[in-house]
Structure formats: C-alpha cells, structure tokens
Coordinates of N, CA and C in Angstrom, one line a residue:
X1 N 107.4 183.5 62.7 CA 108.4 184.5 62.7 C 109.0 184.6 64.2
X2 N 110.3 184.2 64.1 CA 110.7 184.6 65.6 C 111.2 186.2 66.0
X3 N 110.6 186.3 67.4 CA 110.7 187.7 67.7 C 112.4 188.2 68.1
X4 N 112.7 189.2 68.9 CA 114.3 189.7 68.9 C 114.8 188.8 70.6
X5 N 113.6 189.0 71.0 CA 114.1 188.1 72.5 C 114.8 186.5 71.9
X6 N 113.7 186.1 70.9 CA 114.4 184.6 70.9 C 115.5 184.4 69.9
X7 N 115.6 185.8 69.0 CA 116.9 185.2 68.2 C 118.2 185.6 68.9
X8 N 118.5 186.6 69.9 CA 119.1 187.0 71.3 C 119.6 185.5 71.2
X9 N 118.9 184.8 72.1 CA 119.2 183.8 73.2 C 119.9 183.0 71.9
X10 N 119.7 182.5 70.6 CA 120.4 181.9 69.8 C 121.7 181.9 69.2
X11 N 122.2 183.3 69.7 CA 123.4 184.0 69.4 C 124.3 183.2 70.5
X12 N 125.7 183.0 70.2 CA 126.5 182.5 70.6 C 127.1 183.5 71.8
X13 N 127.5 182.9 73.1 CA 127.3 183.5 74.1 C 129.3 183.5 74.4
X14 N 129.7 182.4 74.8 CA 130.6 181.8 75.1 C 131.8 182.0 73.8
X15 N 133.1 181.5 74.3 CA 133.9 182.0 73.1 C 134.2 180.9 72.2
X16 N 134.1 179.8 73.1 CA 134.2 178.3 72.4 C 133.4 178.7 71.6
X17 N 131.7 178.6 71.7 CA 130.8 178.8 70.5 C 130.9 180.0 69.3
X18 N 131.9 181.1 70.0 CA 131.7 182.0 68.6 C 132.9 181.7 67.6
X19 N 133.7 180.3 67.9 CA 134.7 180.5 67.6 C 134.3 179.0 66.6
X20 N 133.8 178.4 67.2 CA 132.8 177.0 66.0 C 132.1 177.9 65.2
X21 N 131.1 179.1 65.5 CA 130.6 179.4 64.7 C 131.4 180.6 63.6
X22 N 132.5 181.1 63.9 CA 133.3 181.8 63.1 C 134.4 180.8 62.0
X23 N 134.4 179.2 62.3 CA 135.0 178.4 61.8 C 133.8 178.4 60.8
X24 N 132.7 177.7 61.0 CA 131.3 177.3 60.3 C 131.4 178.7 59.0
X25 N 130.9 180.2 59.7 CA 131.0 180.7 58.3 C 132.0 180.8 57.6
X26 N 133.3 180.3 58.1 CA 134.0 180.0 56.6 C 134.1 178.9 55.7
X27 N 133.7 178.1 56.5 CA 133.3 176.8 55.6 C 132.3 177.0 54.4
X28 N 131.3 177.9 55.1 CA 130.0 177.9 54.3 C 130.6 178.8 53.1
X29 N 131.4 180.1 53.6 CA 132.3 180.9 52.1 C 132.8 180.0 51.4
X30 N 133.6 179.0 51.6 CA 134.4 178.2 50.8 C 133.1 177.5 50.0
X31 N 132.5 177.1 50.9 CA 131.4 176.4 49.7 C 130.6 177.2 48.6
X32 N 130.4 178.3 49.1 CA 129.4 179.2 48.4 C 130.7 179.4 47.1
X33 N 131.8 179.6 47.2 CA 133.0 179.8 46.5 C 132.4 179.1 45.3
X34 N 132.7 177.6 45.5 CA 132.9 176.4 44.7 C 131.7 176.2 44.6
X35 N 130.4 176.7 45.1 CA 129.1 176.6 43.9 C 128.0 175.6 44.6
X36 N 128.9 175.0 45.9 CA 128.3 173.6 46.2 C 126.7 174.2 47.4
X37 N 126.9 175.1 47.5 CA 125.8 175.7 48.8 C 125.2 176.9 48.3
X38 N 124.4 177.3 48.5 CA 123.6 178.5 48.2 C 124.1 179.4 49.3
X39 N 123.8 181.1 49.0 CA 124.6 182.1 49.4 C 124.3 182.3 51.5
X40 N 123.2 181.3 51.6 CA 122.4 181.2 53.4 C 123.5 179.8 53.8
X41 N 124.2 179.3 53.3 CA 125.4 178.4 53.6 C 124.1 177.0 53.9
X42 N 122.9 177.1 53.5 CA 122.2 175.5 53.5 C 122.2 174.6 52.5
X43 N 121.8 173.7 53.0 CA 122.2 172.8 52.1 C 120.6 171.4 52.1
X44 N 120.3 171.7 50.8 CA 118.9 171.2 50.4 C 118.5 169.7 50.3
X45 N 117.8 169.1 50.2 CA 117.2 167.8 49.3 C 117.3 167.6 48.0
X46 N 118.0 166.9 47.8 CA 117.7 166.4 46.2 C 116.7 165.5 46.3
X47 N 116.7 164.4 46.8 CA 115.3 163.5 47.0 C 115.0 163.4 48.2
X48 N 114.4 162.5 48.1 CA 113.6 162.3 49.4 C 112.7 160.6 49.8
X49 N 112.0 160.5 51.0 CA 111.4 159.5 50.9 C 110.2 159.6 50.0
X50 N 109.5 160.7 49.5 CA 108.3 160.8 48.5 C 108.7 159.9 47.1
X51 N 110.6 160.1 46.6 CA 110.8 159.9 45.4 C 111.4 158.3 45.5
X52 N 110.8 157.4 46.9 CA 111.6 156.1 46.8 C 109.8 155.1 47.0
X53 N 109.0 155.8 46.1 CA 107.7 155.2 46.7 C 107.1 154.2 44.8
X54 N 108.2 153.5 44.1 CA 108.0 152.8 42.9 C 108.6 151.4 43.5
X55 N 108.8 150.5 42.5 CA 108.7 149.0 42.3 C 110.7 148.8 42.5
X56 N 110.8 150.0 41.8 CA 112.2 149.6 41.7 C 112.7 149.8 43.2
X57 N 112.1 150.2 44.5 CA 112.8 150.2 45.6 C 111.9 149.0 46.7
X58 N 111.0 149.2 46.7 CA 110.2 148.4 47.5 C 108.8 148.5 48.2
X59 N 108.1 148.0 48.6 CA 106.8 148.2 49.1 C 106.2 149.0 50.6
X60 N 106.7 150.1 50.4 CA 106.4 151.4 51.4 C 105.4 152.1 50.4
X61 N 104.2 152.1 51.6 CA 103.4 153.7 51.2 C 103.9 154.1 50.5
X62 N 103.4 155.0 49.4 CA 103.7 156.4 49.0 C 103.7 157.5 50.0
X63 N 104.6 158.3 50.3 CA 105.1 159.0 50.9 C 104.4 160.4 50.6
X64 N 103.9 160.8 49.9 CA 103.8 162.3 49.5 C 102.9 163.1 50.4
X65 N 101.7 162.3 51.2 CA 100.8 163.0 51.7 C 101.3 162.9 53.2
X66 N 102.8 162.5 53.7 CA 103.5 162.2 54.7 C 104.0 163.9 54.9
X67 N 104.6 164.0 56.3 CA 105.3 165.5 56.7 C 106.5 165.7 56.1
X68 N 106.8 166.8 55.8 CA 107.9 167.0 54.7 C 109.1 166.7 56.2
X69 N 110.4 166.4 56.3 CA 111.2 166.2 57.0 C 111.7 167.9 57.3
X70 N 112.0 167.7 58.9 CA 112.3 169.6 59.4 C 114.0 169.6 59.3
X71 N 113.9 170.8 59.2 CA 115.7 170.9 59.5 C 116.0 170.1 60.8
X72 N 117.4 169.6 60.5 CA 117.4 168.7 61.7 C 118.5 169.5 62.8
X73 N 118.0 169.3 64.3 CA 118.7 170.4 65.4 C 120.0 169.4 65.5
X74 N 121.0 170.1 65.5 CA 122.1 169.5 65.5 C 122.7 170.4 67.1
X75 N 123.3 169.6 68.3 CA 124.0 170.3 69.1 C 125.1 170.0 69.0
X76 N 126.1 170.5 69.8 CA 127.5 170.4 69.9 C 127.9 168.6 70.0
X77 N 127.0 168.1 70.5 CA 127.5 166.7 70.7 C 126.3 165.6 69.8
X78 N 127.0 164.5 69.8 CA 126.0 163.7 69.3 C 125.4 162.7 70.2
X79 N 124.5 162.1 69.9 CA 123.7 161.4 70.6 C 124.9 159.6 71.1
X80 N 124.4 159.5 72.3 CA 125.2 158.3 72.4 C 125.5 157.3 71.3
X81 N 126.6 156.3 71.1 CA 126.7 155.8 69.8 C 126.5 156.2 68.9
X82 N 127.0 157.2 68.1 CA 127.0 158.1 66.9 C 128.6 158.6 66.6
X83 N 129.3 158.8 65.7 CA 130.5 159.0 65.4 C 130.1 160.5 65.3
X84 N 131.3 161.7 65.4 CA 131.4 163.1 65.0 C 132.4 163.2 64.3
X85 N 131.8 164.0 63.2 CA 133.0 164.7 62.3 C 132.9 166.0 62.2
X86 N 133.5 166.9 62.6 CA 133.0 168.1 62.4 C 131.4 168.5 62.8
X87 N 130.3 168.8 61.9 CA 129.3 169.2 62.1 C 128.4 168.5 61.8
X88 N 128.5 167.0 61.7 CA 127.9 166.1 61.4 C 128.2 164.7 62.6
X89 N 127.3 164.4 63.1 CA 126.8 162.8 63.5 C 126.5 162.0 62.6
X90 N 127.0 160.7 62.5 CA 126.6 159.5 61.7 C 126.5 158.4 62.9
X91 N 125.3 157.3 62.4 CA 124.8 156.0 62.8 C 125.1 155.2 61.7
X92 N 125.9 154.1 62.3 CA 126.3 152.8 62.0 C 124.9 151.8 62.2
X93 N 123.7 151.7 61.4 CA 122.9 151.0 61.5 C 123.3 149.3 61.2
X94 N 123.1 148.5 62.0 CA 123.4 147.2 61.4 C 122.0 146.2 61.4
X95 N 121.1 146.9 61.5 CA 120.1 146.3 60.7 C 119.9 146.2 59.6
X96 N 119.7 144.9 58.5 CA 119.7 145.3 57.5 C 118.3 145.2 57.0
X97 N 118.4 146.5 56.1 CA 117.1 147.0 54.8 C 117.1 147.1 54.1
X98 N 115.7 147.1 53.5 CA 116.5 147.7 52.2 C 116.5 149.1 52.1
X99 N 116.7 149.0 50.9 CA 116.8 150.8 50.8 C 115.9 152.0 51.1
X100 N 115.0 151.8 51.0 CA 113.4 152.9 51.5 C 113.6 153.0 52.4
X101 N 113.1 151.7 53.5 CA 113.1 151.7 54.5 C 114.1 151.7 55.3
X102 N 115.6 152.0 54.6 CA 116.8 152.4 55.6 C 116.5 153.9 55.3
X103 N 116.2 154.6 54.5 CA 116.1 155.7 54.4 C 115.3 156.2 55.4
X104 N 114.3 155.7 55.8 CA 113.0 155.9 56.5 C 113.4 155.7 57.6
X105 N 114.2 154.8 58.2 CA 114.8 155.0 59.6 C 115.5 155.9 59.8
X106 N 116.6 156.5 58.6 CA 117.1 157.5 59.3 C 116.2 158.7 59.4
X107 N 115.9 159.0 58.6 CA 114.6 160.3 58.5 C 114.1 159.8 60.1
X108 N 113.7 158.8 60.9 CA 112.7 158.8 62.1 C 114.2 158.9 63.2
X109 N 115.1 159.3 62.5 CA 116.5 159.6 63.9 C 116.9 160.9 63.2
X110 N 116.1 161.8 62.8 CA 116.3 163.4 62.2 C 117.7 163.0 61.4
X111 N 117.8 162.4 60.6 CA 118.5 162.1 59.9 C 118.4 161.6 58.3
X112 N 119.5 162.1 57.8 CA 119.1 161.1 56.0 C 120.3 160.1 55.7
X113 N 120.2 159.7 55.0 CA 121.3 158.8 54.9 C 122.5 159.3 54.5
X114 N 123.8 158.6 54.7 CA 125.4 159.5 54.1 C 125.2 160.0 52.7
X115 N 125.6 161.2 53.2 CA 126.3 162.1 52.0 C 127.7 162.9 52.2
X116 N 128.3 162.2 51.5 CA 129.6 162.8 51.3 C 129.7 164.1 51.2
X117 N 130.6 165.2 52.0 CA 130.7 166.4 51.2 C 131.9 166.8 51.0
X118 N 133.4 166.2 51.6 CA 134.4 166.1 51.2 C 135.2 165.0 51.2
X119 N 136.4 164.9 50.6 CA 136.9 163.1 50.2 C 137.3 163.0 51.9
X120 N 137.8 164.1 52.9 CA 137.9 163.4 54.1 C 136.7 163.1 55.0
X121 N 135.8 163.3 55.2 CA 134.5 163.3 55.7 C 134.3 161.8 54.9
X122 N 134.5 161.5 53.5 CA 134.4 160.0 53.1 C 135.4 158.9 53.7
X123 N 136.8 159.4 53.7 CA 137.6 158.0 54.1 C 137.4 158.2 55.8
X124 N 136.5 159.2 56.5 CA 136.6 159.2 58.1 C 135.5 158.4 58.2
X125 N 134.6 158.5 57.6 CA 132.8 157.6 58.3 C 133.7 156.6 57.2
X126 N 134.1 155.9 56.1 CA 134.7 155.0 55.6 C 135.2 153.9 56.4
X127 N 136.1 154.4 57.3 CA 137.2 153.9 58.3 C 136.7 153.1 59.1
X128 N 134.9 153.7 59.4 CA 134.5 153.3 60.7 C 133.5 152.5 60.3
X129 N 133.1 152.1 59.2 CA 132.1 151.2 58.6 C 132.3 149.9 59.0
X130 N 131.6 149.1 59.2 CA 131.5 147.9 59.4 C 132.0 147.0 58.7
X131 N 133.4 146.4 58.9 CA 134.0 145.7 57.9 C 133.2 143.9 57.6
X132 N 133.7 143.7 56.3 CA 132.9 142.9 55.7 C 131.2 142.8 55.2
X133 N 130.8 144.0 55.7 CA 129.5 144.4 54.8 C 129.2 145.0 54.0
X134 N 128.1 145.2 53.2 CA 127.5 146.3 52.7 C 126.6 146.9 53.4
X135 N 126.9 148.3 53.3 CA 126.2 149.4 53.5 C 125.5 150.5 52.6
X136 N 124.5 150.9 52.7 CA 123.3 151.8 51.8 C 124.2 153.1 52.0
X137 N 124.3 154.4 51.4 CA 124.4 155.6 51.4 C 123.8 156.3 50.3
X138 N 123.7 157.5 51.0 CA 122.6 158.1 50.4 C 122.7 158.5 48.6
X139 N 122.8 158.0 47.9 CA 123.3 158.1 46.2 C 122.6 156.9 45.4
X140 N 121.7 157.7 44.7 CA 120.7 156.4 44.0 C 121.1 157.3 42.4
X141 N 121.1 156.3 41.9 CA 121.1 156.9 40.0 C 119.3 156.7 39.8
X142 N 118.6 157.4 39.6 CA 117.3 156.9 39.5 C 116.6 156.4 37.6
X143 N 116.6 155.6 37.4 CA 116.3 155.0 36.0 C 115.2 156.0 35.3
X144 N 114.3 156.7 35.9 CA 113.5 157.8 35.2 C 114.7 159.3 34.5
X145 N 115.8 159.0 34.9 CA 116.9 160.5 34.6 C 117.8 160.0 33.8
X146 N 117.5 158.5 34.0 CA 119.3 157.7 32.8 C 119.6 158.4 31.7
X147 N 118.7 158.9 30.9 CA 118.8 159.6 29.7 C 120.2 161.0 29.7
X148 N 119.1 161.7 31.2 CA 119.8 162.7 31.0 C 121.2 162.6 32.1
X149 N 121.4 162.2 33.3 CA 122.0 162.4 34.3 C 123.5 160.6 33.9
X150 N 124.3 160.8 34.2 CA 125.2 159.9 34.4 C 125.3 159.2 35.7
X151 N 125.9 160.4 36.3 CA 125.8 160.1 37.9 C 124.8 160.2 38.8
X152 N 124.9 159.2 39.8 CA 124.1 159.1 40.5 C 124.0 160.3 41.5
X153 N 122.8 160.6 42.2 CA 122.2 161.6 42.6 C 122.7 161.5 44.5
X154 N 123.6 162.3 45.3 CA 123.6 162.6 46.7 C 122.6 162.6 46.6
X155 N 121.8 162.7 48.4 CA 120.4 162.7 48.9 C 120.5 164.0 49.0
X156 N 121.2 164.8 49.6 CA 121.4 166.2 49.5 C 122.2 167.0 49.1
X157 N 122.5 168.2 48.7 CA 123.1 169.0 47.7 C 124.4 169.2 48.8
X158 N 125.3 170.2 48.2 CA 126.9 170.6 49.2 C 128.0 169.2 49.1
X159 N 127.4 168.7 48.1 CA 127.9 167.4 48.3 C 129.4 166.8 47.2
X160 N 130.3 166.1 47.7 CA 131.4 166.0 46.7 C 131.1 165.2 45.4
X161 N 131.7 165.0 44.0 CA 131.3 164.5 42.7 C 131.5 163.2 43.0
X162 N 130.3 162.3 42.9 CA 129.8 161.1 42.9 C 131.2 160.8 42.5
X163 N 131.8 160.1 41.1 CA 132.4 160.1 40.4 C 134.1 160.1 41.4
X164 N 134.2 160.5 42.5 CA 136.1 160.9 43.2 C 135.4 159.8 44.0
X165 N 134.6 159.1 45.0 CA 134.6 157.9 45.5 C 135.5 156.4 44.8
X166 N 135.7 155.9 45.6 CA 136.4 154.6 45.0 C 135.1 153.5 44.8
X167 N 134.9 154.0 43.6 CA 133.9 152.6 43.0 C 134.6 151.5 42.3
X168 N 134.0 150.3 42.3 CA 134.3 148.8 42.1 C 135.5 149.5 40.6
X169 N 134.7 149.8 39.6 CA 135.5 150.0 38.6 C 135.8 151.5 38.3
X170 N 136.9 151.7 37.8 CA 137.6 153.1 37.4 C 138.1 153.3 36.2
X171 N 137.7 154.1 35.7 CA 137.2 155.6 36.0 C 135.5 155.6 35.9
X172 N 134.9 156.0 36.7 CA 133.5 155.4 36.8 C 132.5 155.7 35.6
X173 N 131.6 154.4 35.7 CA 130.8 154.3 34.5 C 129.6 153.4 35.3
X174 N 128.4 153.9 34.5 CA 127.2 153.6 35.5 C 126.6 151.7 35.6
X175 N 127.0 151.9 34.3 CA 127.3 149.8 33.3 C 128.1 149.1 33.9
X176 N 129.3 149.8 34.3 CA 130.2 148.8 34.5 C 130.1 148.9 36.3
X177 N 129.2 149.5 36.6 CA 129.7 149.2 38.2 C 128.3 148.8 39.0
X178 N 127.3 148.5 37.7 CA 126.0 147.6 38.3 C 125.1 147.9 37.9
X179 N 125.0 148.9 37.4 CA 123.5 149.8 37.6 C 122.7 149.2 36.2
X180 N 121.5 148.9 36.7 CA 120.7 148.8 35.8 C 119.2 149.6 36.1
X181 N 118.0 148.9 35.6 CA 116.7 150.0 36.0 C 116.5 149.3 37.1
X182 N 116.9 147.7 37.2 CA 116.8 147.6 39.2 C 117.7 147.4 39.8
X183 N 118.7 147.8 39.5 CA 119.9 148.0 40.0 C 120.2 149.9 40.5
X184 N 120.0 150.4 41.2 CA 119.4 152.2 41.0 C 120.4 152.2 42.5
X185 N 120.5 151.8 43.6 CA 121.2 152.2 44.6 C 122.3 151.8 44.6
X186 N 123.2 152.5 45.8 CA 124.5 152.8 46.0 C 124.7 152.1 47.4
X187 N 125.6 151.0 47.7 CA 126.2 150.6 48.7 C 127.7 150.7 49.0
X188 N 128.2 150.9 49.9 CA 129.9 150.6 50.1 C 129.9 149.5 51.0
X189 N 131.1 148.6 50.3 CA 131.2 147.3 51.0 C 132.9 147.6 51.7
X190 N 132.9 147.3 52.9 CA 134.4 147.7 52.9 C 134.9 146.4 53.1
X191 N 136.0 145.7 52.6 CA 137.0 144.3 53.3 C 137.5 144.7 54.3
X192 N 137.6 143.7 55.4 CA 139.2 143.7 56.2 C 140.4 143.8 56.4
X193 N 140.6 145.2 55.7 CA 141.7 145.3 54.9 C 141.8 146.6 54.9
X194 N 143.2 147.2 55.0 CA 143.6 148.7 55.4 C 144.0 148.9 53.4
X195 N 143.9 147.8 52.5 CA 144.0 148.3 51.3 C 143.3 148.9 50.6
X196 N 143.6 150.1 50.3 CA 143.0 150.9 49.4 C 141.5 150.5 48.3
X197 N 142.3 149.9 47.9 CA 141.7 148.7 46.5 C 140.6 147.8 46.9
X198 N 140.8 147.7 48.5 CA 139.9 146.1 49.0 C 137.9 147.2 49.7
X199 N 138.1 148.2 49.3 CA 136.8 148.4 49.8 C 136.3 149.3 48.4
X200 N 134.5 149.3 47.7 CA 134.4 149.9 46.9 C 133.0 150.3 47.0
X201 N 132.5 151.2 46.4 CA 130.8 151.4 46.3 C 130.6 150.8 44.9
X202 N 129.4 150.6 45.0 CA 128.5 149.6 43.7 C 127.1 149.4 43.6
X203 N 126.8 149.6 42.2 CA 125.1 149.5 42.1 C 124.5 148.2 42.6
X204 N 123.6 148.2 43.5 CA 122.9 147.3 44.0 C 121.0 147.2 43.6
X205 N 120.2 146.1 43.2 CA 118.8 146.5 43.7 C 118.5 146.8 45.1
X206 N 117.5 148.1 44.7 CA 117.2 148.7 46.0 C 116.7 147.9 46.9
X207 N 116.1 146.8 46.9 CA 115.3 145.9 47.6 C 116.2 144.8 48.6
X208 N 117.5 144.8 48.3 CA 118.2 144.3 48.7 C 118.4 144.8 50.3
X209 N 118.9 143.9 51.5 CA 118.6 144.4 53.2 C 120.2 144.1 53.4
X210 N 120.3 145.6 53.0 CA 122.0 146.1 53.7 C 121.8 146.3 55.1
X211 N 123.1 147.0 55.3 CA 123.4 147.6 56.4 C 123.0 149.2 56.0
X212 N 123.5 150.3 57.3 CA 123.1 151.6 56.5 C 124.0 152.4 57.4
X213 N 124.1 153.9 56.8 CA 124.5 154.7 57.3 C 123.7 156.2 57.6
X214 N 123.7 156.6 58.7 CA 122.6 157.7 59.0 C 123.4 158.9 59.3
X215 N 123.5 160.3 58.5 CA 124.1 161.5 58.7 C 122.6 162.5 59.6
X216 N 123.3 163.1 60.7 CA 122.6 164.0 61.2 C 123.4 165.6 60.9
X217 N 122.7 166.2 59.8 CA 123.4 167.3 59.8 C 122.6 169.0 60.3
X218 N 123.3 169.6 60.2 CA 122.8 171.2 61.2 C 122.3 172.1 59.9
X219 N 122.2 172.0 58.6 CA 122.1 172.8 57.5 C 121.2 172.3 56.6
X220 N 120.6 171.2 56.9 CA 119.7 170.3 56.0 C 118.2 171.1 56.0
X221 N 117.7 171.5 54.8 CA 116.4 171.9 54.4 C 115.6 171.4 53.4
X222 N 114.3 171.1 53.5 CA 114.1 170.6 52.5 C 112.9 171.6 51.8
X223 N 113.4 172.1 50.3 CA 112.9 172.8 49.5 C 112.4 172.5 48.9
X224 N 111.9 171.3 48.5 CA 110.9 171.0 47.4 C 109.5 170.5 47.5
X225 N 109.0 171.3 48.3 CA 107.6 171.6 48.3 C 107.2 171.9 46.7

C-alpha cells in the first residue's frame, strides 16, 4: 500500500503533464463509454505466455509456475528505437520467431505483443512495418474456443474488433483466411506498396519464425491469477 507522501510525488506537477493526463482521462471515458475498458480506464490480459505453452505453438517451458508479467512503467518517451503513438511505444523486432517465443521477448522488454485499439493506431504502426515481411501480432484464434469464439482473441482487452483489420479475405472468415488447429496465429505481411489491397493479416502456424511487433503500454494489468 502506498502511503500519501508517495502518491503526492505521482501527481502531475507541471502543466504539460496535467494536460496529457486530462487528455488520458478522456480517452479512458470514451472507452469506458463503448464498453472496451473497465470503469479504473485499465486494460487487462486476455492471454498470456502461460496459454502459449501446447504443441500447437512450440517448445517453451510451460510457463505457469513463471512471474505473472507487472504493469508495464510507461514514461513520456520511449526507449531509443521504438515508434510513439500516443501512449503507447512499439518495437519493430526483425528477428524472426516463432510465435511464443516472440511473445516472450516482448514480455522480457515490459512489453506484449501489438494490439490494436483503434483503426488509426493500426494503419500508424501498419505504415511503419517492415515492408515485404511477415510480422507476429498479438491475435491468436486458439483451437480449444473454435466451437465457441469466431474471432480471434487480442492479447489484451480495450482493443478494436478483430474482424475491421484488412485480412487476406473479406468479409472475414476464420477458413478462408488460414486458420486451422495449427494454423491458430496472426501475422501481417505488408507489400511495397502504398496500396491498400497489397498488405493483409492471415492465419499462420504458430511455429513459423516471423518478424514481430512489441507494444509497451501504461494501462496493462494482468488479472488472471
């Protein structure tokens, strides 16, 4: 429990900062509006590295008796080589992995992998992707939910409908754009190309050594202890 001296010093001093953080809680009202954030404006886990520890991703430990991932400190700036969008940092990893273990590097840079939370926040880290590859982001359909779930799962909640991304095929269907029980992740490939049409996301096996993308965000908790 922090005491009144240290939540003091946490309060915004300066006008620049009360004025990011008076932008911030309206963002968080708009969300809380539309359903996408809980009423503290955070924003949760849906999975995690515990739920990428089966056959259909790859041969990592089981994760479970590992430390749960902390809120990650986000400051005004981002770390050298890192893109800013608003209140988010992203890494352009161009090592490729596969899927766990891109997840697992970002987790070891206080990070999880991209999640969308609005269509511009998608075509801005979009823009800056590494053309002619594929890249991992954080959206797996996981084959234990096919029954019940259509769409594939963001890594964390606040996030925009899988479904408004520009996937391979339209209007999106989980069959026609790859997915099978080892086919479960999500990559975006972008072309060389300022056309619309020429870059798409698609089901890949998770085992496959993409590229990746690493979001550091200021709101990330993880609840599922």
């Amino acid at each position: 429990m922090q005491n009144k001296d240290q939540i003091f010093k946490q309060l915004p001093t300066t006008q620049k900062q009360r004025t990011r953080l008076g932008k911030h809680i309206c963002n968080i009202k708009t969300r809380v509006k539309e359903g996408s954030e809980d009423e503290y404006g955070m924003t949760f886990y849906n999975w995690d590295g515990r739920d990428l520890g089966t056959t259909a991703f790859e041969d990592l430990p089981h994760q479970a008796s590992q430390s749960t991932p902390l809120p990650i400190n986000q400051s005004e700036h981002c770390p050298d080589g890192w893109l800013k969008f608003f209140d988010s940092c992203y890494f352009f990893e161009t090592e490729a992995l596969g899927f766990a273990k891109a997840q697992k590097n970002c987790q070891d840079k206080q990070a999880t992998l991209f999640v969308a939370n609005s269509l511009d926040e998608w075509e801005t880290v979009r823009a800056h992707t590494k053309k002619s590859q594929f890249s991992w982001i954080g959206l797996v359909r996981f084959s234990q939910y096919e029954r019940y779930e259509k769409l594939p799962r963001w890594q964390t909640t606040g996030s925009i409908n899988p479904s408004k991304i520009n996937w391979l095929i339209n209007p999106y269907q989980p069959l026609g754009n790859g997915w099978s029980t080892v086919a479960n992740c999500v990559a975006l490939f972008e072309f060389p190309s300022t056309i619309e049409s020429s870059s798409y996301t698609f089901f890949y096996p998770c085992t496959q050594h993409f590229n990746s993308i690493c979001e550091r965000n200021s709101t990330i908790l993880n609840a599922r202890n």
